[in-house]
Coordinates of C-alpha atoms in Angstrom, one line a residue:
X1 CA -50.1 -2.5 0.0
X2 CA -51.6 -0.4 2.7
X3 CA -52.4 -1.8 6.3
X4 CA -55.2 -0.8 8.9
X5 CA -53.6 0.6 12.4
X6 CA -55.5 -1.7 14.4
X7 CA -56.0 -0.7 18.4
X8 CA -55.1 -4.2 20.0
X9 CA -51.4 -5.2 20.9
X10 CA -48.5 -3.7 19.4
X11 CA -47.7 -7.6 17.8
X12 CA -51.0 -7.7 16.0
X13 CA -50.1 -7.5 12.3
X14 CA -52.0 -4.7 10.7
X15 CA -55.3 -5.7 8.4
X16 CA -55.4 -5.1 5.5
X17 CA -57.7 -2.6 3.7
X18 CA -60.2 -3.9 1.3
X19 CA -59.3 -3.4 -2.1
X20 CA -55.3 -2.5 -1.1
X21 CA -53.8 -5.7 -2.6
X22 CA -53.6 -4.4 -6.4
X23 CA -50.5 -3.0 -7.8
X24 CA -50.1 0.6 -8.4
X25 CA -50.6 0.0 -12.1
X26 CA -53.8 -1.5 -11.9
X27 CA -55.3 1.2 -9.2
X28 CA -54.8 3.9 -11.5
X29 CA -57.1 6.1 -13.3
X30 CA -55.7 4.6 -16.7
X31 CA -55.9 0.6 -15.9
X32 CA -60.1 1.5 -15.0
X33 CA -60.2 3.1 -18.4
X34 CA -58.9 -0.1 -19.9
X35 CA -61.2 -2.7 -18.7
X36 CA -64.4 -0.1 -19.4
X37 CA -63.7 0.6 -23.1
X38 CA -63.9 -1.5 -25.9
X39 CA -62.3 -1.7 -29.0
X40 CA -58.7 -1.9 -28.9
X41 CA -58.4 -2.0 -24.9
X42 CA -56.6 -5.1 -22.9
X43 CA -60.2 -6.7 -23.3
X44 CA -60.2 -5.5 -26.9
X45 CA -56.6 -7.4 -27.6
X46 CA -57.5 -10.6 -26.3
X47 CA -60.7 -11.0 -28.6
X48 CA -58.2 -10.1 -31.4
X49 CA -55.8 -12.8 -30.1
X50 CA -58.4 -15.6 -29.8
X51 CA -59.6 -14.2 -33.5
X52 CA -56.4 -14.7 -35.0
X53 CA -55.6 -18.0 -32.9
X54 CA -59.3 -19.3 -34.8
X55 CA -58.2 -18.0 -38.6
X56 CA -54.7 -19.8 -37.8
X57 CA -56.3 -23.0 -37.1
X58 CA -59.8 -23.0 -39.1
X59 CA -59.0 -24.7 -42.7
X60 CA -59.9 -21.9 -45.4
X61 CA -63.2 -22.6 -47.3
X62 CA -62.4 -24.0 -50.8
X63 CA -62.9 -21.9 -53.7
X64 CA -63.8 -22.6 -57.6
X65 CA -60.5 -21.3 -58.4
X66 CA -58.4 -24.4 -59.6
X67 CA -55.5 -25.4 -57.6
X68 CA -51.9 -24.1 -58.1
X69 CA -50.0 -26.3 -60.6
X70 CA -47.1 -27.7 -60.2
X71 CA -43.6 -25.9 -60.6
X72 CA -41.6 -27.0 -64.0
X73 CA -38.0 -28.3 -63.6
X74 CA -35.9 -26.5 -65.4
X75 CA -34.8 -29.8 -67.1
X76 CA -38.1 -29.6 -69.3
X77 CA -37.1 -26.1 -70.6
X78 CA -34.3 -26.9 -73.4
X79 CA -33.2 -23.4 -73.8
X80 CA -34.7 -20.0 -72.6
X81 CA -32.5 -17.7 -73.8
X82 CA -34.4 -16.2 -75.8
X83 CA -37.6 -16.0 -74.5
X84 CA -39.5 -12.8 -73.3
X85 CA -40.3 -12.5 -69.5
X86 CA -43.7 -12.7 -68.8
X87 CA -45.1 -14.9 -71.5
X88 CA -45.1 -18.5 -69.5
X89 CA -46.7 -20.4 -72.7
X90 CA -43.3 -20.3 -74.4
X91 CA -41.8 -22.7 -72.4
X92 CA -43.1 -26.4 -73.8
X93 CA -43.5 -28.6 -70.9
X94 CA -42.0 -31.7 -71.5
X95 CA -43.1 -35.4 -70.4
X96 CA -40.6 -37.5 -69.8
X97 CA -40.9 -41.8 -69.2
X98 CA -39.3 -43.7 -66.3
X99 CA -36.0 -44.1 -68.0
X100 CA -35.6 -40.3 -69.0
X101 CA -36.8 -40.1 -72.5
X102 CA -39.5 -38.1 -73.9
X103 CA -43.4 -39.3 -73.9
X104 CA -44.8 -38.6 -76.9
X105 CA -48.9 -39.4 -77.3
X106 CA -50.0 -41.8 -79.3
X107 CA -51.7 -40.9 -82.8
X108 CA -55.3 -41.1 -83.2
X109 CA -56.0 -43.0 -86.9
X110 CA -58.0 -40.7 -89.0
X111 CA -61.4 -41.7 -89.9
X112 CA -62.1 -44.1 -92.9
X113 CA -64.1 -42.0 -95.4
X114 CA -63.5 -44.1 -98.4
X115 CA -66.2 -46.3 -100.0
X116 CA -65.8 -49.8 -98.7
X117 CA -65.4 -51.8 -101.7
X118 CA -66.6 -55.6 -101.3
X119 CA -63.6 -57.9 -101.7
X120 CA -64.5 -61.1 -104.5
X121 CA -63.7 -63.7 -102.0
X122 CA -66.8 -62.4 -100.2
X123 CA -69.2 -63.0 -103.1
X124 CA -68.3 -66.1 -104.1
X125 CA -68.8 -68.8 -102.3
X126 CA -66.3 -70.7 -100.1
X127 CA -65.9 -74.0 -98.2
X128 CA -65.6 -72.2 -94.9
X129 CA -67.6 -69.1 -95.4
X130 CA -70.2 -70.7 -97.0
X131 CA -70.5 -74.7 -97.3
X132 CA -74.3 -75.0 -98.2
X133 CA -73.6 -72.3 -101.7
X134 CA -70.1 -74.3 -102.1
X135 CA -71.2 -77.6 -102.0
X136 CA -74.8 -76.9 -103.8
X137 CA -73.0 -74.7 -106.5
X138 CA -70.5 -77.7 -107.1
X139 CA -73.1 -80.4 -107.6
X140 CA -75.0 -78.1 -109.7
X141 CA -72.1 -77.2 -112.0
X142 CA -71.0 -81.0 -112.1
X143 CA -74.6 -82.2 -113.1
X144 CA -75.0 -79.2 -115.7
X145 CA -71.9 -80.2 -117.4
X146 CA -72.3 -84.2 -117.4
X147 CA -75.5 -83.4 -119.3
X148 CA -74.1 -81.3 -122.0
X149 CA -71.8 -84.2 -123.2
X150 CA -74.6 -86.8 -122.6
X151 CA -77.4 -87.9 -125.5
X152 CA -80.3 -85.3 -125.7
X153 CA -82.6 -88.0 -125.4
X154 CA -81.4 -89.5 -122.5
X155 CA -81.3 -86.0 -120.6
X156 CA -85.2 -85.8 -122.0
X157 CA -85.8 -88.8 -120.2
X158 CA -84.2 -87.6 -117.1
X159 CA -85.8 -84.1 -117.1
X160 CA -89.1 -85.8 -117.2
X161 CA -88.5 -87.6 -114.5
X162 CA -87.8 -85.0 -111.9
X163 CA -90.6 -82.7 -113.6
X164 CA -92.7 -81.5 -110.8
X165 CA -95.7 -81.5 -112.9
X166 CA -98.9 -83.1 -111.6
X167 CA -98.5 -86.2 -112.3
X168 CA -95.4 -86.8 -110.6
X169 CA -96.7 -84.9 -107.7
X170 CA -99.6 -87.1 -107.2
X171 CA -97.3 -90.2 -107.2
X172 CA -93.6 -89.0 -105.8
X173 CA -94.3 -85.9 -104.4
X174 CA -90.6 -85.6 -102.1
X175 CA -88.8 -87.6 -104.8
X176 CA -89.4 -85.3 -107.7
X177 CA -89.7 -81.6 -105.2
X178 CA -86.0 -82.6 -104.9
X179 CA -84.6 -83.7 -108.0
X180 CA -85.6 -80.6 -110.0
X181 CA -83.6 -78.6 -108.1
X182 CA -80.7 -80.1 -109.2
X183 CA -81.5 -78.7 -113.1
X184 CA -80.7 -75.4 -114.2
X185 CA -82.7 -74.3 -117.2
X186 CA -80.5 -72.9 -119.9
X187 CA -77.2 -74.4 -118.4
X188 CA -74.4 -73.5 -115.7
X189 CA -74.2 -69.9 -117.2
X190 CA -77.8 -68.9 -117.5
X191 CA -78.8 -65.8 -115.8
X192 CA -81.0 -68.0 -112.9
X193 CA -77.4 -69.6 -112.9
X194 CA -75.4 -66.6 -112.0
X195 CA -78.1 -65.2 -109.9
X196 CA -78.2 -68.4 -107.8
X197 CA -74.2 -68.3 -107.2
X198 CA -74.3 -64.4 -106.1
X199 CA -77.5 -64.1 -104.0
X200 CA -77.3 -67.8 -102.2
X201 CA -73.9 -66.2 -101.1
X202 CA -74.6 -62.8 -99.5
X203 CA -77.7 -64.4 -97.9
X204 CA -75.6 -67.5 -96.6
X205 CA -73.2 -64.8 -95.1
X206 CA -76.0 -63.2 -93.3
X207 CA -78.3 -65.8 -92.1
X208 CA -76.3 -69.1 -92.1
X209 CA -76.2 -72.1 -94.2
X210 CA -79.2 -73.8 -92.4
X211 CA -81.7 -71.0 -92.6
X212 CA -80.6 -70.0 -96.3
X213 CA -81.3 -73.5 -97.6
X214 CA -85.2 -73.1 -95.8
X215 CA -85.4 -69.9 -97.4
X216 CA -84.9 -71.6 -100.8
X217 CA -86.9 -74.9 -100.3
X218 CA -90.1 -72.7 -99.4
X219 CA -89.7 -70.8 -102.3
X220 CA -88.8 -73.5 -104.6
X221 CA -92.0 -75.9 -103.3
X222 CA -94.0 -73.3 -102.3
X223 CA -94.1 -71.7 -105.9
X224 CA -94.5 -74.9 -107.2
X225 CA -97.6 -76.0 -105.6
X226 CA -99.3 -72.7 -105.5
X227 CA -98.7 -73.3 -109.7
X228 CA -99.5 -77.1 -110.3
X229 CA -102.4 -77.5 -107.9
X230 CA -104.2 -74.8 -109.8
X231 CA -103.3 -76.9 -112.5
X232 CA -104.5 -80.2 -111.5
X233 CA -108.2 -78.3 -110.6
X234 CA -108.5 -76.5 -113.7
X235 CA -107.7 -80.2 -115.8
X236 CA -110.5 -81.6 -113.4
X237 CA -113.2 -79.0 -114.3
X238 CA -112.7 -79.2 -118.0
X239 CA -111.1 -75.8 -118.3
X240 CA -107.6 -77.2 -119.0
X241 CA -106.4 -80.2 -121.6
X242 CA -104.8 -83.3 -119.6
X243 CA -101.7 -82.5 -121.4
X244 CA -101.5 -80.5 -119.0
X245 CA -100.7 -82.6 -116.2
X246 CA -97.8 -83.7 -117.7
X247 CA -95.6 -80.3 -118.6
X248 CA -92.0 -80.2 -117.9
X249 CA -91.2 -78.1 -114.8
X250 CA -88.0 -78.1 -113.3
X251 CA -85.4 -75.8 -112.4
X252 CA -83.7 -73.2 -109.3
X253 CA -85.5 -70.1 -110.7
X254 CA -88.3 -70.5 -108.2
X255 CA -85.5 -70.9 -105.2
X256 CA -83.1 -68.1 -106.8
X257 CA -86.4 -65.6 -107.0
X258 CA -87.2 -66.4 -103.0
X259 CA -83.8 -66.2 -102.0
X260 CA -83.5 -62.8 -103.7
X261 CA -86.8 -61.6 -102.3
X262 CA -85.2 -62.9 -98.6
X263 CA -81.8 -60.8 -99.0
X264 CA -83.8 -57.9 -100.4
X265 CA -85.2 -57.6 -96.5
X266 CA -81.5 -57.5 -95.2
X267 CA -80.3 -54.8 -97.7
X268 CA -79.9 -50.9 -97.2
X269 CA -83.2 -49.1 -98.4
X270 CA -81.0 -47.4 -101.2
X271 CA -80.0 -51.0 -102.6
X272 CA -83.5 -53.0 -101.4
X273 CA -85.9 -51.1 -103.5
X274 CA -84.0 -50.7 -106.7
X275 CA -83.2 -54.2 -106.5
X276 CA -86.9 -55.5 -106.2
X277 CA -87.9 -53.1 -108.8
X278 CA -85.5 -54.2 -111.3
X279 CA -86.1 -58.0 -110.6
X280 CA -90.4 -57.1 -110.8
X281 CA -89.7 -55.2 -114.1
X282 CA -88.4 -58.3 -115.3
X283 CA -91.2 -60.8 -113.8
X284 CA -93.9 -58.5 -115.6
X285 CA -92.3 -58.5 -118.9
X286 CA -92.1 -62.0 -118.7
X287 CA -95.7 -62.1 -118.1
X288 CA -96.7 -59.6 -120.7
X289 CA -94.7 -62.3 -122.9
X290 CA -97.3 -65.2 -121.8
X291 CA -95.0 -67.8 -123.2
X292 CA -94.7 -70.1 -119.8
X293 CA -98.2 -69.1 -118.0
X294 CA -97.3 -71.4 -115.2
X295 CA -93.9 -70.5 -114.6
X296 CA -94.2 -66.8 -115.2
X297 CA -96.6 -66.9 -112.9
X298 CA -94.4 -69.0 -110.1
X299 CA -91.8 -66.2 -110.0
X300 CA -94.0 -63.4 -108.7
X301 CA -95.4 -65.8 -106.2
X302 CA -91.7 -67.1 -105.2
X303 CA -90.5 -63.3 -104.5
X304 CA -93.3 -62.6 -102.3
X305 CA -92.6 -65.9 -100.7
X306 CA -89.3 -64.2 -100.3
X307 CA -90.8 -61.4 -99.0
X308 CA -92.8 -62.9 -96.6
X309 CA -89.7 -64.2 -94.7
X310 CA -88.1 -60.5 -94.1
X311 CA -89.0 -61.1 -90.2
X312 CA -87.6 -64.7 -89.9
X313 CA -84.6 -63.6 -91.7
X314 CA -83.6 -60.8 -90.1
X315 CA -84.3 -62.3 -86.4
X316 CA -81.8 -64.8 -88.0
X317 CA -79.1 -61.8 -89.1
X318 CA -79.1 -60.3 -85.2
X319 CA -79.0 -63.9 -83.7
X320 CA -75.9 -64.3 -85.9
X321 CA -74.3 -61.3 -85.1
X322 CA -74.3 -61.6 -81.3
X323 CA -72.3 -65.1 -81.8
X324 CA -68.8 -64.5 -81.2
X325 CA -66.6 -64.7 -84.0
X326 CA -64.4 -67.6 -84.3

């Protein structure tokens, strides 16, 4: 530090000389040099500093590179003597459970691919599975064989009776609609007999008890009035004898042929349309035939019947579905 000889007392401290109070390193040529460049200068250090002091404290952006995994005990590695350096995939990782021992995934059950064969229980009827079948199969099959061991005239007697013919309609209309459908033409082990067991099943399965028994009553009197009322005109306009309006006419063949033409609707395409065209090839022999006009004729008109009800039925398959079981 240099000091101004000043003129006044000899006491007077000298002043000091602008400029004087920096050190001998900082008034030298090299210190000026400093604080005029850039780069990597005093000035230049201290931007590096603060630079560092930013990448130090500034989190690192995250990249699409996925995140380190986690080191493997050696207890997971059984034995690696015998491995080669430099090949990591050797080394099984091991999963072990809260008590120590090994984890093992569970197996995945292989898909099913064998034709799902329906069990017998499910095409016959049962008192559980299906009470309105059961309980209309057993009454049938009781009444069928009481009148095989009674007199033929007496079962005459009663077959006239419940005949839905004209006649009868005219006078007992409910009475006689009901009590033919408790005969079976050609006995408990015709074919309308066997059909009747089978398809009264599958459709009680699908649709209920309730709606199954619908199905068959509109097809049973449906058929039968869109037959006998024809009847009736025709005997009224001369064209027909009134003989006629007495003819026997009882049975479950108009009920069996709507029922069938009901299930058809809730059947796979492969099975529905073979199905219909086996049971039309029958209907049209029978009519080719012409020995029953009336009732050959029914059985066309109770399949379409059946037919008809495709809609109703099926609303009545996805309404039973979403029930819960039990």
């Amino acid at each position: 530090m240099s000091y101004e000889v000043g003129t006044g007392p000899f006491w007077q401290l000298r002043r000091p000389v602008r400029g004087s109070l920096r050190s001998p390193c900082e008034s030298g040529p090299g210190w000026r040099r400093s604080q005029t460049r850039g780069g990597w200068g005093a000035k230049g250090g201290v931007r590096r500093k603060e630079q560092l002091t930013l990448e130090r404290t500034v989190p690192p952006a995250p990249s699409d590179a996925p995140p380190p995994e986690a080191p493997v005990s050696d207890a997971c590695v059984p034995d690696v003597a015998g491995l080669l350096d430099g090949m990591p995939r050797q080394r099984a990782r091991c999963a072990t459970g809260a008590a120590g021992t090994p984890v093992t995934p569970p197996a995945t059950a292989a898909p099913d691919t064998r034709l799902r064969v329906p069990r017998l229980q499910r095409l016959l009827p049962t008192p559980t599975g299906t009470p309105v079948t059961f309980v209309y199969g057993a009454v049938l099959a009781v009444v069928s064989l009481g009148t095989a061991h009674l007199d033929p005239a007496l079962v005459h007697t009663l077959h006239q009776g419940s005949s839905t013919d004209v006649a009868h309609l005219v006078r007992t209309p409910v009475l006689v609609l009901v009590a033919s459908a408790f005969w079976i033409a050609g006995g408990i082990l015709s074919p309308y007999a066997l059909a009747l067991l089978f398809v009264l099943t599958a459709l009680e399965r699908r649709i209920g008890g309730a709606r199954t028994a619908g199905v068959f009553l509109l097809g049973h009197v449906g058929a039968t009035l869109a037959t006998e009322v024809p009847t009736g005109l025709a005997v009224l306009v001369g064209h027909l004898p009134a003989s006629s309006l007495h003819r026997l006419d009882y049975g479950v063949s108009f009920g069996v042929a709507a029922s069938l033409g009901a299930l058809a609707g809730l059947l796979r395409p492969w099975l529905r349309w073979p199905l219909l065209a086996l049971f039309g090839w029958l209907l049209v022999t029978d009519l080719i035939a012409f020995t029953d006009p009336l009732t050959d004729w029914g059985h066309p008109i109770a399949l379409t019947i059946g037919v008809a009800t495709w809609p109703l039925v099926r609303r009545g398959h996805r309404a039973r579905q979403l029930l819960p079981a039990g």
